[in-house]
Short mmCIF file of C-alpha atoms in Angstrom, two decimals:
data_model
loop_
_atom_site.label_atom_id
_atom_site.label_comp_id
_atom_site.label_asym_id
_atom_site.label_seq_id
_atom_site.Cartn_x
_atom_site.Cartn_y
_atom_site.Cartn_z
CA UNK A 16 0.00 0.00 0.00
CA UNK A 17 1.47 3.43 -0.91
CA UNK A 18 1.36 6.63 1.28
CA UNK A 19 0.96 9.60 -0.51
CA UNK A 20 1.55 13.34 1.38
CA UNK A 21 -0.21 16.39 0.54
CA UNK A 22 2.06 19.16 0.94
CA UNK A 23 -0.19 22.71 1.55
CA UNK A 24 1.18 25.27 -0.52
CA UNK A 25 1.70 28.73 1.79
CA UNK A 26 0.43 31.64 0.05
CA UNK A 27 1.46 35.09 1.71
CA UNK A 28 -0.18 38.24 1.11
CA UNK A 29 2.29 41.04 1.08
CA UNK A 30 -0.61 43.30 0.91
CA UNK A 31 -1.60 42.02 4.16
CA UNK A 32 1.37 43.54 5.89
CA UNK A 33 2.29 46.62 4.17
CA UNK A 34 -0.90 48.67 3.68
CA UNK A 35 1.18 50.71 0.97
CA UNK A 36 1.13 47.35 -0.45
CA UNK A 37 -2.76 47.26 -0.46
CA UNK A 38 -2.85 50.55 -2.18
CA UNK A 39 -0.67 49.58 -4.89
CA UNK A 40 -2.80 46.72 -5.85
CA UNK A 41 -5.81 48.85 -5.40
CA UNK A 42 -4.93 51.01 -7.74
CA UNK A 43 -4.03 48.48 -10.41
CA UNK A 44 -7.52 46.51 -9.78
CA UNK A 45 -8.81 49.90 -10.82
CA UNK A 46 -6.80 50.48 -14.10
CA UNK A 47 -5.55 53.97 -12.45
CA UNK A 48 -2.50 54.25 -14.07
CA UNK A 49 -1.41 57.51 -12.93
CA UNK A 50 -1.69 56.46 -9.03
CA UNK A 51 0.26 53.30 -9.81
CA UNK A 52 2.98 55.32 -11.80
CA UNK A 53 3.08 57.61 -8.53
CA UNK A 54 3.62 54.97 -6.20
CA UNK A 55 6.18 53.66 -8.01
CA UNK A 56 8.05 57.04 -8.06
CA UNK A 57 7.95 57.70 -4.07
CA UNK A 58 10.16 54.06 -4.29
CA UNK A 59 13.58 55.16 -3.57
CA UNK A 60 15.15 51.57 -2.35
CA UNK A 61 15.27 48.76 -5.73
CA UNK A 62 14.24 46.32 -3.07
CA UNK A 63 11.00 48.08 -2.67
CA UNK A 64 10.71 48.56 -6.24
CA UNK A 65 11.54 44.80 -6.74
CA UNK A 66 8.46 44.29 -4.18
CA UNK A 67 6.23 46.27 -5.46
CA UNK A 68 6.49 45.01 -8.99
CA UNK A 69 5.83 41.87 -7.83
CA UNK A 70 2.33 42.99 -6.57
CA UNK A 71 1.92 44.33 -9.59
CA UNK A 72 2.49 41.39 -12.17
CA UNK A 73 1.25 38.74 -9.37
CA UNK A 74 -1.98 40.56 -10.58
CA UNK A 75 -4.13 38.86 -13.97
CA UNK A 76 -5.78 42.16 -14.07
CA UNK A 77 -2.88 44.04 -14.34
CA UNK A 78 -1.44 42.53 -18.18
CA UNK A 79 -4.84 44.28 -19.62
CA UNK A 80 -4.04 47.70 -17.91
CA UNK A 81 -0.19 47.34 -18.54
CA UNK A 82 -0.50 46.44 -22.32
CA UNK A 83 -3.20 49.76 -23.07
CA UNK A 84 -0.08 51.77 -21.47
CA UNK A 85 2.39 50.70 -23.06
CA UNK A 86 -0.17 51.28 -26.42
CA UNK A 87 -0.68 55.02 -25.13
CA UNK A 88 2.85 55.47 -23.82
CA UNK A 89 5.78 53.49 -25.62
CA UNK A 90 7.74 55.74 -23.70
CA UNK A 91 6.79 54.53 -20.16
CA UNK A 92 10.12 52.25 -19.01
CA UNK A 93 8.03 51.46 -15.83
CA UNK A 94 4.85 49.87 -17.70
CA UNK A 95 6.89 48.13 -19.92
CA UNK A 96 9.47 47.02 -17.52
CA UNK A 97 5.95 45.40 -15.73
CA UNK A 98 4.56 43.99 -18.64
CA UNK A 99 7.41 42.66 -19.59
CA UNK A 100 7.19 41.00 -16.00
CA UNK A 101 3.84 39.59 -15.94
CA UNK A 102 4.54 37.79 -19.23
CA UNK A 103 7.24 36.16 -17.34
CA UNK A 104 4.86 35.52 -14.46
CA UNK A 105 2.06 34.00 -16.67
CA UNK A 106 5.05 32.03 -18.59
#
């Protein structure tokens, strides 16, 4: 007779913790591109940045907002730097 485990896959919610966080991926579920561009710009530290990204393309809503800004604004490193990082998230 075989055993077989079930391993329970932790999930942590940043967002939870840092209510900055929260905000972030507020503004994202609302396609508000400006607040999410601001947020972004009060970053100072890359590991902060390097968090907050990964709010960001953790999201499924976010690839639609991402790809209309970099349509609008080719210019935007930022939204394509995060599009560029959901694809990887979504493989």
């Amino acid at each position: 007779m075989s055993q077989t485990s079930t391993l329970i896959r932790a999930e942590f919610d940043l967002c939870a913790n840092i209510p900055s966080l929260a905000d972030l991926r507020t503004s994202v579920l609302n396609n508000d591109w400006e607040s999410t561009e601001a947020y972004f710009g009060f970053l100072d530290h890359e590991d902060d940045r390097a968090i907050a990204s990964s709010v960001v393309t953790g999201l499924s809503t976010a690839e639609r907002l991402l790809e209309q800004v970099v349509a609008e604004r080719p210019g935007s490193a930022l939204a394509r730097t995060l599009l560029a990082g959901r694809y990887i998230a979504v493989g």
